[in-house]
XYZ file of C-alpha atoms in Angstrom:
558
model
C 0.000 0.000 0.000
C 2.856 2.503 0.741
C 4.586 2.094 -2.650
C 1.748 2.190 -4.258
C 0.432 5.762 -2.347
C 4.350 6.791 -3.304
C 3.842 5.965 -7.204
C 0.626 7.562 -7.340
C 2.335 10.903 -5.766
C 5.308 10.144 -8.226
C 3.091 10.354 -11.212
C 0.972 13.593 -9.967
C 4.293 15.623 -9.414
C 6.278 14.658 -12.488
C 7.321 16.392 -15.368
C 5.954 14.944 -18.571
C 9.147 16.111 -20.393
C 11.865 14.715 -17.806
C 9.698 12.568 -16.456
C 11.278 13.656 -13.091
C 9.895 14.925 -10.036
C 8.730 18.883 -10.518
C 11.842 21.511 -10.311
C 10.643 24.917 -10.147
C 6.953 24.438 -11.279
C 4.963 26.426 -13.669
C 1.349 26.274 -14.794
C 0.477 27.008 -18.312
C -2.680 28.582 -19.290
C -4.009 25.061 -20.554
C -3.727 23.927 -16.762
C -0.381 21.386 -17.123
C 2.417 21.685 -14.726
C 6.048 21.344 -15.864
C 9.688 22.213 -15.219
C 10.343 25.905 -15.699
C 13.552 24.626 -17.654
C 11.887 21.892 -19.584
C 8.627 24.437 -20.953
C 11.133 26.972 -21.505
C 13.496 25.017 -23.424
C 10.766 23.291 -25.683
C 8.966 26.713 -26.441
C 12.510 28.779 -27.252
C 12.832 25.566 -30.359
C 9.593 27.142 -31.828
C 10.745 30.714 -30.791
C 11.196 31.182 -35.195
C 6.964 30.400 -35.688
C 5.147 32.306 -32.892
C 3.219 29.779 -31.990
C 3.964 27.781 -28.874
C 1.709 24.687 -27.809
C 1.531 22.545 -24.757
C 3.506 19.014 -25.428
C 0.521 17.164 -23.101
C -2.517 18.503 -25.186
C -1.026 20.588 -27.797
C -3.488 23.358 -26.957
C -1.253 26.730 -28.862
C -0.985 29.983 -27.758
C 0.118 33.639 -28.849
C 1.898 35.642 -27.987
C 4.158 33.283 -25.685
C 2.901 33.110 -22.332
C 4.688 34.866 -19.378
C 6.026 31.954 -17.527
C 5.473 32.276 -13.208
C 6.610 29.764 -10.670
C 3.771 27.858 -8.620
C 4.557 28.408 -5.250
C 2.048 25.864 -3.700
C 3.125 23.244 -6.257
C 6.550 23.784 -5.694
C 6.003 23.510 -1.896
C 4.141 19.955 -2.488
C 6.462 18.481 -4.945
C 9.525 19.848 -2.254
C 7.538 18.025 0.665
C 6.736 14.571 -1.548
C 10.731 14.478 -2.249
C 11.659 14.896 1.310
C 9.332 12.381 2.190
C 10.448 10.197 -0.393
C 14.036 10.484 0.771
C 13.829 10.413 4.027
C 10.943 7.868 4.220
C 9.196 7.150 8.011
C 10.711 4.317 10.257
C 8.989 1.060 9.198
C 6.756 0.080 12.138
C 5.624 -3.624 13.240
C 2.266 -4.476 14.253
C 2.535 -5.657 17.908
C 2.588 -9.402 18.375
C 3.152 -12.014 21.277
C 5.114 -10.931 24.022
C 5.548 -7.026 22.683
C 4.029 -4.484 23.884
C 1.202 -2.631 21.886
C 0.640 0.966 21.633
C -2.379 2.129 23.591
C -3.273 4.739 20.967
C -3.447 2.927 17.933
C -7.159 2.299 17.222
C -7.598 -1.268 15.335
C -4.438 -3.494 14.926
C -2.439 -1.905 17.103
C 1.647 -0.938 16.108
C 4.660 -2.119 18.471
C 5.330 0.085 21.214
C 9.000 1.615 21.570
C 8.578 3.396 24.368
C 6.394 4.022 27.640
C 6.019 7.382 29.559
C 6.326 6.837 32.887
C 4.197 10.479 33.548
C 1.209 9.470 31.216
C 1.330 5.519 31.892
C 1.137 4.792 28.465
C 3.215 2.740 25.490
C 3.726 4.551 22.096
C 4.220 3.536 18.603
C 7.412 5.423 16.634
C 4.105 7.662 15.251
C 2.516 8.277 18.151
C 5.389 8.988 20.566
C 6.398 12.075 18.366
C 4.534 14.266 20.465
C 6.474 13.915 23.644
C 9.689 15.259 21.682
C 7.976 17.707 19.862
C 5.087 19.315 22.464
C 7.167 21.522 25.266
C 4.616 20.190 28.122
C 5.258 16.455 27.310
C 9.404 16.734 26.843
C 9.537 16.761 30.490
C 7.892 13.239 31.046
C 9.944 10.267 31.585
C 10.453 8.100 28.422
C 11.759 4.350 28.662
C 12.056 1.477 26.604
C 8.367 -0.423 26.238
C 7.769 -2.134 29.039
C 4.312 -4.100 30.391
C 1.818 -4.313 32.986
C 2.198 -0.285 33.512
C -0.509 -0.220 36.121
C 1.792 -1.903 38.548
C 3.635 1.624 38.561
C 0.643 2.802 40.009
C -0.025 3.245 44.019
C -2.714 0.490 44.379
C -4.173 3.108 47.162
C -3.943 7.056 45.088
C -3.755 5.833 41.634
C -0.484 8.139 41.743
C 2.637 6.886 39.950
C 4.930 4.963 42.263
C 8.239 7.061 42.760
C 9.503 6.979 46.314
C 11.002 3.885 48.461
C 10.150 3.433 51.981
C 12.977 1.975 53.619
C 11.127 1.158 56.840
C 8.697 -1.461 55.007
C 11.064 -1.765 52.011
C 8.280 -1.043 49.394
C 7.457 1.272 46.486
C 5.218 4.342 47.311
C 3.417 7.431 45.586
C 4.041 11.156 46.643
C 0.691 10.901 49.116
C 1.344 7.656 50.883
C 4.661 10.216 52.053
C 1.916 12.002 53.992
C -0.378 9.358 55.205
C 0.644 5.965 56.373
C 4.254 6.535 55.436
C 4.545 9.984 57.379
C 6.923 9.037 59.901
C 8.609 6.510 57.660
C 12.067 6.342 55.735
C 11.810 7.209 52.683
C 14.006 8.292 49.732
C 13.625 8.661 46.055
C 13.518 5.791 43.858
C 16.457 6.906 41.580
C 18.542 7.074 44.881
C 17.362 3.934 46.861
C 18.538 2.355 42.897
C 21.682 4.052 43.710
C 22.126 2.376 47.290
C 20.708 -1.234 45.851
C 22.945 -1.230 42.722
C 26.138 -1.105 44.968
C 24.645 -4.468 47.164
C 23.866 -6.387 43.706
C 27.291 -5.385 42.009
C 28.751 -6.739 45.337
C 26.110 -9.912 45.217
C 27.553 -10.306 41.714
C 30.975 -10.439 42.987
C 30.250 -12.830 45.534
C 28.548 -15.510 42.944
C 32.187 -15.235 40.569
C 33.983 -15.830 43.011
C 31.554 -18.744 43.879
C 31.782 -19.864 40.453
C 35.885 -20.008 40.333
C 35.760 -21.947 43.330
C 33.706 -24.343 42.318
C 35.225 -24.639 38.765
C 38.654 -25.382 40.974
C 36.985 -27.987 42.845
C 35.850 -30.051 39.799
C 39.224 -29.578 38.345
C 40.835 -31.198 41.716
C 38.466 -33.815 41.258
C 39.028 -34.588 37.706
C 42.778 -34.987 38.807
C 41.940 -36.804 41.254
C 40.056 -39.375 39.698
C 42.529 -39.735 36.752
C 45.268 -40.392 39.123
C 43.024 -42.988 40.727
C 42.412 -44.499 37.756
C 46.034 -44.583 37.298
C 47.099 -46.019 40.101
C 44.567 -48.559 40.386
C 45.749 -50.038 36.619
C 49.112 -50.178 38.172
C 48.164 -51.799 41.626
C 46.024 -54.689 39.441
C 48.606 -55.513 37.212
C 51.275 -55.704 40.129
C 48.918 -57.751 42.454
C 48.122 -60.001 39.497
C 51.555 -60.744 38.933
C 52.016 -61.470 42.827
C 48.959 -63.760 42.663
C 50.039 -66.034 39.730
C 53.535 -66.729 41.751
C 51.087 -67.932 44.632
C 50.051 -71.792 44.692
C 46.245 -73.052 43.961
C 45.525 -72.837 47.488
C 45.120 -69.003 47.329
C 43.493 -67.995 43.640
C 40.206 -67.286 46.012
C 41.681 -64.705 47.666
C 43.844 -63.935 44.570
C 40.139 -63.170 42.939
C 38.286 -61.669 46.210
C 41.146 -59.233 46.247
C 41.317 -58.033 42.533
C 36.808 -57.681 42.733
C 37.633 -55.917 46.303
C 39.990 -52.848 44.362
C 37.649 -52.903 41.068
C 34.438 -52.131 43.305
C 36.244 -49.676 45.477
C 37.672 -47.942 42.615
C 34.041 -47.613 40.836
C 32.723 -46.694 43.632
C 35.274 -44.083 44.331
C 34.600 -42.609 40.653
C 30.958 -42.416 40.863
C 31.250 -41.032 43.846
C 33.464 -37.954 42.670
C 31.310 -37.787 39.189
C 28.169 -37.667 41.310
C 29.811 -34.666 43.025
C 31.228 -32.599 39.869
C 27.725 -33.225 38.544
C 25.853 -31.951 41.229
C 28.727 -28.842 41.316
C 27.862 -28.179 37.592
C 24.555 -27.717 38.555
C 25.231 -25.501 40.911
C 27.608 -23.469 38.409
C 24.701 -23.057 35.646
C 22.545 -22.332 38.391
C 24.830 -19.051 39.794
C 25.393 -18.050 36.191
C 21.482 -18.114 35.581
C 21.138 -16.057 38.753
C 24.036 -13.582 37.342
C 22.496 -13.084 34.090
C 19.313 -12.086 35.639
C 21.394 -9.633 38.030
C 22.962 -8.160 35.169
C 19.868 -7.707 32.978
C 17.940 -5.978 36.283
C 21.538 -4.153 36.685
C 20.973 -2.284 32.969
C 16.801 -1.978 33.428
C 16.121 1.833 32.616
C 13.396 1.444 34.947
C 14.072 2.119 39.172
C 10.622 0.683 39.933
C 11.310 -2.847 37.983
C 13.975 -2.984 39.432
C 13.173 -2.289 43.255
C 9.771 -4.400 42.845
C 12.447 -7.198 41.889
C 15.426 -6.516 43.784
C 14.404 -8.139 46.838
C 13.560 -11.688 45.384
C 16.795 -11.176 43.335
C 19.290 -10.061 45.119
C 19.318 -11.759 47.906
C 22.761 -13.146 48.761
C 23.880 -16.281 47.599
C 22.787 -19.572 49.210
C 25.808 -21.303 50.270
C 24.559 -24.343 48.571
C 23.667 -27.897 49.842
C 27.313 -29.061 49.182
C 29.539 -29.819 52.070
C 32.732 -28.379 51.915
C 35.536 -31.404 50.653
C 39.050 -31.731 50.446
C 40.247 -33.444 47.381
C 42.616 -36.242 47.749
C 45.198 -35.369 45.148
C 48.145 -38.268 46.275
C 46.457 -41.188 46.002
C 48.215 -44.658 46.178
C 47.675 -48.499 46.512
C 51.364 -48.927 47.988
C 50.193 -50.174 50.963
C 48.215 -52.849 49.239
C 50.676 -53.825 46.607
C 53.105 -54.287 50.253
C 50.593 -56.491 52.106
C 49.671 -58.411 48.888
C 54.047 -59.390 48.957
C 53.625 -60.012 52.572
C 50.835 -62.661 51.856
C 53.066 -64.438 48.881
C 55.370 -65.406 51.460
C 53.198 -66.887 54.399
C 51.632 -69.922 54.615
C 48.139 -71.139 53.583
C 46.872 -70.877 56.457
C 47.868 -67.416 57.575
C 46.334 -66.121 54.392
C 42.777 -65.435 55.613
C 43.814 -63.266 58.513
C 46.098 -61.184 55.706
C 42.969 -60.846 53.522
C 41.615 -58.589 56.438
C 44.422 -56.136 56.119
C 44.247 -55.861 52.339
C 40.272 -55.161 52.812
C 40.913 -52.744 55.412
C 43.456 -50.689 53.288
C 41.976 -50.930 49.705
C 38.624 -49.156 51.892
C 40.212 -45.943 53.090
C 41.240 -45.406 49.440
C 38.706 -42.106 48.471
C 38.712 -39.602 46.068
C 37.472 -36.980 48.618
C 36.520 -36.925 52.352
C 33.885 -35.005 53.694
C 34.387 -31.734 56.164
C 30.942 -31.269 57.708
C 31.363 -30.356 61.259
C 29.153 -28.023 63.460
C 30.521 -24.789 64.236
C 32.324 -24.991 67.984
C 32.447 -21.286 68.224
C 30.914 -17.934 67.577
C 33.032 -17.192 64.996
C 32.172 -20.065 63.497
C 28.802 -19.540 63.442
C 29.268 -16.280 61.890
C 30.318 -17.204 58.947
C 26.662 -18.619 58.377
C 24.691 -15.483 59.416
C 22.084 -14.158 57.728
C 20.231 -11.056 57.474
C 16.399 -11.062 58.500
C 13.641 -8.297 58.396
C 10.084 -8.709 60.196
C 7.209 -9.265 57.654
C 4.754 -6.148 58.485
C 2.122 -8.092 56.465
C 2.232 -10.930 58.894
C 2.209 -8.578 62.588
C -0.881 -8.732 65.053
C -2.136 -5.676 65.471
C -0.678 -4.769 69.275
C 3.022 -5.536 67.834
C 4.766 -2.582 66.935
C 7.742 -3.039 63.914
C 10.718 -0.564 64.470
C 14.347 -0.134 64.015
C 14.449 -0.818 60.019
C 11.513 -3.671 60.774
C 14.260 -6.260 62.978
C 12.775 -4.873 66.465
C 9.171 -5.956 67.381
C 7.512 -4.217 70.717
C 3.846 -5.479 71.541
C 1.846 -2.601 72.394
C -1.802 -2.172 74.286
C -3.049 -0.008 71.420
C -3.268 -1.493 68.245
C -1.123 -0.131 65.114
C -2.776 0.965 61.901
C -1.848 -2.021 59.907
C -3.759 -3.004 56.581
C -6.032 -6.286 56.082
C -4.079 -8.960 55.273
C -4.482 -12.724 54.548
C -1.325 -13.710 56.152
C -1.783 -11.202 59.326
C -2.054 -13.161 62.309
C -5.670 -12.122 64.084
C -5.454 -13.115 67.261
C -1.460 -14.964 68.124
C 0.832 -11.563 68.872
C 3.021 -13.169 66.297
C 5.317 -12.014 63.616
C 7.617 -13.719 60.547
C 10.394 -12.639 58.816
C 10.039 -11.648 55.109
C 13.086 -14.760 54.178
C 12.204 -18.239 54.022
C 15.128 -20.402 55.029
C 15.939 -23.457 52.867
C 18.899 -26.019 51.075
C 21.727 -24.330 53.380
C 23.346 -23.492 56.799
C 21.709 -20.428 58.419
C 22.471 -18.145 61.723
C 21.373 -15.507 63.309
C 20.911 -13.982 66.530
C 17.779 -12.468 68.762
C 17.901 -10.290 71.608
C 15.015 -10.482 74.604
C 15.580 -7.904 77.564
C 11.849 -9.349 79.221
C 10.895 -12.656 79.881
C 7.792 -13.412 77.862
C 8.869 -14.161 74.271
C 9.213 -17.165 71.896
C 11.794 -18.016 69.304
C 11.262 -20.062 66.479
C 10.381 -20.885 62.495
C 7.814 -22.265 60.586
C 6.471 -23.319 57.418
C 4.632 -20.667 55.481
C 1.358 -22.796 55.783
C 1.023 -21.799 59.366
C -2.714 -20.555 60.101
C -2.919 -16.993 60.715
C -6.639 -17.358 62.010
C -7.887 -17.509 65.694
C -6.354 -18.214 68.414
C -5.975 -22.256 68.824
C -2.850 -24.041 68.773
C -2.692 -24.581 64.488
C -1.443 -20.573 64.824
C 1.164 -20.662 67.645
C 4.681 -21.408 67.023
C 5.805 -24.872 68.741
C 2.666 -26.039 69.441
C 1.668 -27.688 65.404
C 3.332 -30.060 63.228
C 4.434 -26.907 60.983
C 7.007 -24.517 63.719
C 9.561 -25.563 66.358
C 9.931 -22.690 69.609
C 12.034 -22.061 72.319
C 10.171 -20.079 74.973
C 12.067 -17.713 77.221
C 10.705 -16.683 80.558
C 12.453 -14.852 83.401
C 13.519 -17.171 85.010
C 13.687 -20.918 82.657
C 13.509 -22.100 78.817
C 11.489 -24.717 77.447
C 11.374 -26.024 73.617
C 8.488 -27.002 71.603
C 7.393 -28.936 68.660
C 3.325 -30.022 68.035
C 3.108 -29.093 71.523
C 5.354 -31.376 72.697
C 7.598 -29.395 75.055
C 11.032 -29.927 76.774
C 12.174 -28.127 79.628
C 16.008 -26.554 79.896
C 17.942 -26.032 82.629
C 20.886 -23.411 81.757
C 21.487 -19.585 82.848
C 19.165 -17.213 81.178
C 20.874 -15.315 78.583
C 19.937 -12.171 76.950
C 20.841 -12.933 73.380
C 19.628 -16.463 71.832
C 21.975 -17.523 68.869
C 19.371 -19.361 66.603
C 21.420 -22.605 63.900
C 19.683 -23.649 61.013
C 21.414 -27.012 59.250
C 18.437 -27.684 56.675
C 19.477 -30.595 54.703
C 20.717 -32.053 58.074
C 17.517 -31.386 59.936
C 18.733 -29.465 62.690
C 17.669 -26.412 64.006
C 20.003 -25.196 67.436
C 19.048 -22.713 69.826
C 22.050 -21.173 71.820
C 23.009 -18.936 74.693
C 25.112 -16.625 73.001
C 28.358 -15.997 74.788
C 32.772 -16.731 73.785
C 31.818 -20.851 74.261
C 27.879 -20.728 72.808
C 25.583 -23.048 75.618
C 23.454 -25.562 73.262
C 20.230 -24.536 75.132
C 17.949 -27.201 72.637
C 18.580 -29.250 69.489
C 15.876 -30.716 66.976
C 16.150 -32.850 64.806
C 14.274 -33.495 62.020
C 13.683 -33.608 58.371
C 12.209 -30.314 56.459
C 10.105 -30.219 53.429
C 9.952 -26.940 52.585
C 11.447 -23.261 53.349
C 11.034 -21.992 57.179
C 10.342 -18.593 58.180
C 11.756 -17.300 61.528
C 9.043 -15.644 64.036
C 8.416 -14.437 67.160
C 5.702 -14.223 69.927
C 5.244 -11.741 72.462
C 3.020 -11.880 75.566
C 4.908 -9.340 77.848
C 4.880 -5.426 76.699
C 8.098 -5.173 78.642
C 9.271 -7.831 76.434
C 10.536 -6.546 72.696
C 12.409 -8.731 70.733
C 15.374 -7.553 68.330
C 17.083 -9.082 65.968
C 20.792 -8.615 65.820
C 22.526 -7.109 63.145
C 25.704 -9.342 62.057
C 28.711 -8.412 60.551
């Protein structure tokens, strides 16, 4: 359709001497357009006869007409060229997964851009305007994006462009005045600003993640090759030691050569197991990094505070236990004992088959370093940072202190419905759920009438029976702290501890082991309670207050 409307303005601005596009126009007195020089150049060749005639009809005229130039035909033909060479960008009609321009009426054209100010995607035609109308060059212009109404304060109907850091959420201009009033807050360009720095540093923790791991699997590749190696050479030597022996022994002779090929097969499925499950864990940081750096280069702050929080939280440490790779391994202590046995006797040769068991056993490509922490140092280097879910708090519990102190109050705070509020339990959970790694972290109680514990998310929020308090369901395990003893809980099963009251609990999460620890923090850490368990899905730490004089904290860890 577009070369068509081009060849039909082609034909009505063309010369029918040049056959070009109109220079200079005239109009004749017949009505046909041409060329200034082309009508001038055919009428001087009849300049001798007096009589000049137009080429298109051949309609003649005397004397010779005055030629003028036709201004508005000039100024068409001079706008069809320009158009012609500089021709509009070619647009796309919007299809799955883009983003259609709201003002296109019918099939709607691709959206390149979406103004922040007016909520709204544009077309290249439509989005002229905002560089061209004074009022709209001062909105805020960004690459297409979707689901615009989620810019939008689900309260005002105002865009979204300030960050409360006391409930870590996206606000307009009026929730500054009402529920916000006394609250944190900062623009969303700057809180970007602060959040960029934590993911570039988040990024830098997951490469340096990654090169460890890719060191690991090359220690184990080593390893296994050189186990490999020196299990060919142990074979062949023990097979040569065997066929000196006499009849009486070729059972052994065979028990012994099965004994190293199991071991050794063992040993490499083993280590391939583990660089498997570390590859995983590689594509899996990479796939986290990618997503990091495509949030990192979003043009939009909101995007990229509504997702910061689910994607830039630090690292898991991964459900890997640490190893040390065995990198000199060696059957010389078999090949000895199998030259030992050649020269006893027959009937020594059983209690020498023990030995060469016991030794081909502790051969391993890797052992294991699992151990609990013994200090608080070492429990440090697990610790985690936690933040009190105000969507979750009763109503008497008061969130303060960057939401890690909770206070219960008599009066009750001017919190918003919410399904996962707790109704009638003064309870409160953290924002994190807790899964797949070793976790730490540490609670302060200067009263006596608190309890510390997780729980699954599916915890009811509800009424006031014992499916909503922490330690007494199938779902949470407690401690309880009181002024003067501690007692731990678990579907309302409850042990009572004897130990000093302390007034910071350390709190040990070993997921895929199934412990959680509860500790009287101090320089040698008091095991107050240990469960043990298995978990099924992520746990949320919480609290419970029945004392005013009572608030809990949690600690801030460096």
């Amino acid at each position: 359709m577009a070369e068509a409307n081009i060849l039909v303005a082609h034909d009505q601005f063309s010369c029918s001497v040049c056959l070009e596009l109109l220079k200079d126009p005239v109009t004749i007195p017949c009505g046909h357009s041409y060329c200034m020089g082309c009508i001038k150049n055919c009428w001087d060749q009849t300049d001798h006869t007096g009589v000049y005639s137009c080429p298109q009809c051949r309609k003649t005229f005397t004397p010779r007409p005055v030629l003028g130039r036709n201004i508005m035909l000039a100024e068409i033909a001079g706008e069809f060229k320009r158009r012609r060479l500089n021709p509009p960008p070619a647009q796309s009609y919007a299809g799955p997964g883009d983003v259609p321009c709201d003002f296109c009426t019918g099939r709607k054209f691709k959206a390149v851009k979406s103004c922040l100010t007016c909520l709204a995607s544009y077309c290249e035609t439509h989005v002229k305007p905002h560089s061209e109308v004074t009022p709209l060059k001062r909105h805020k212009l960004i690459n297409a994006i979707g689901d615009l109404e989620q810019k939008l304060c689900a309260e005002h109907q105002k865009v979204l462009e300030v960050f409360c850091r006391t409930d870590q959420t996206c606000i307009c201009l009026l929730c500054t005045q009402d529920e916000h009033r006394s609250h944190d807050t900062v623009t969303a360009k700057k809180e970007r600003r602060v959040k960029q720095k934590q993911l570039g540093e988040t990024q830098t923790e997951i490469q340096q993640r990654i090169q460890e791991r890719l060191k690991e699997i090359e220690e184990l590749k080593q390893a296994v090759e050189s186990l490999k190696r020196s299990a060919c050479i142990e074979i062949k030597e023990s097979e040569e030691i065997f066929t000196e022996l006499i009849r009486s022994i070729e059972k052994i002779h065979t028990e012994v050569i099965e004994l190293i090929g199991a071991n050794v097969k063992a040993a490499v499925n083993q280590a391939e197991g583990r660089m498997k499950k570390l590859e995983q864990e590689i594509a899996e940081l990479r796939r986290r990094n990618a997503e990091l750096k495509q949030l990192s280069e979003t043009e939009d702050h909101i995007h990229f505070l509504q997702n910061f929080q689910s994607l830039c939280a630090p690292p898991e440490a991964g459900d890997l236990p640490s190893v040390t790779v065995n990198t000199d391994i060696s059957f010389g202590a078999v090949r000895k004992a199998v030259s030992e046995l050649k020269d006893h006797i027959e009937d020594f040769c059983k209690g020498e088959l023990v030995k060469i068991t016991k030794t081909v056993n502790e051969v391993a490509v890797y052992s294991l370093q699992a151990p609990e922490p013994r200090n608080r140092a070492e429990f440090l280097k697990y610790s985690c940072q936690l933040t009190l879910d105000p969507n979750t708090a009763h109503r008497n519990l008061c969130l303060s202190e960057g939401n890690r102190k909770v206070t219960w109050r008599r009066e009750n705070q001017r919190y918003p419905d919410h399904s996962e509020r707790f109704d009638s339990c003064a309870q409160v959970l953290c924002r994190e759920g807790l899964s797949g790694t070793r976790c730490y972290w540490e609670i302060e109680c200067s009263g006596g009438g608190a309890s510390i514990g997780v729980t699954y998310k599916g915890i009811s929020r509800k009424g006031g029976d014992h499916s909503c308090l922490l330690g007494f369901n199938d779902k949470s395990w407690s401690l309880f702290c009181s002024d003067s003893s501690y007692s731990a809980r678990h579907n309302n099963n409850h042990t009572v501890i004897t130990a000093p009251r302390s007034p910071r609990i350390g709190v040990y999460l070993d997921f895929n082991a199934g412990t959680l620890s509860f500790y009287g923090v101090s320089d040698t850490m008091t095991l107050l309670h240990r469960f043990q368990t298995t978990f099924t899905e992520p746990l949320y730490p919480g609290f419970w207050l029945w004392d005013y004089e009572s608030p809990v904290t949690i600690c801030q860890l460096n």
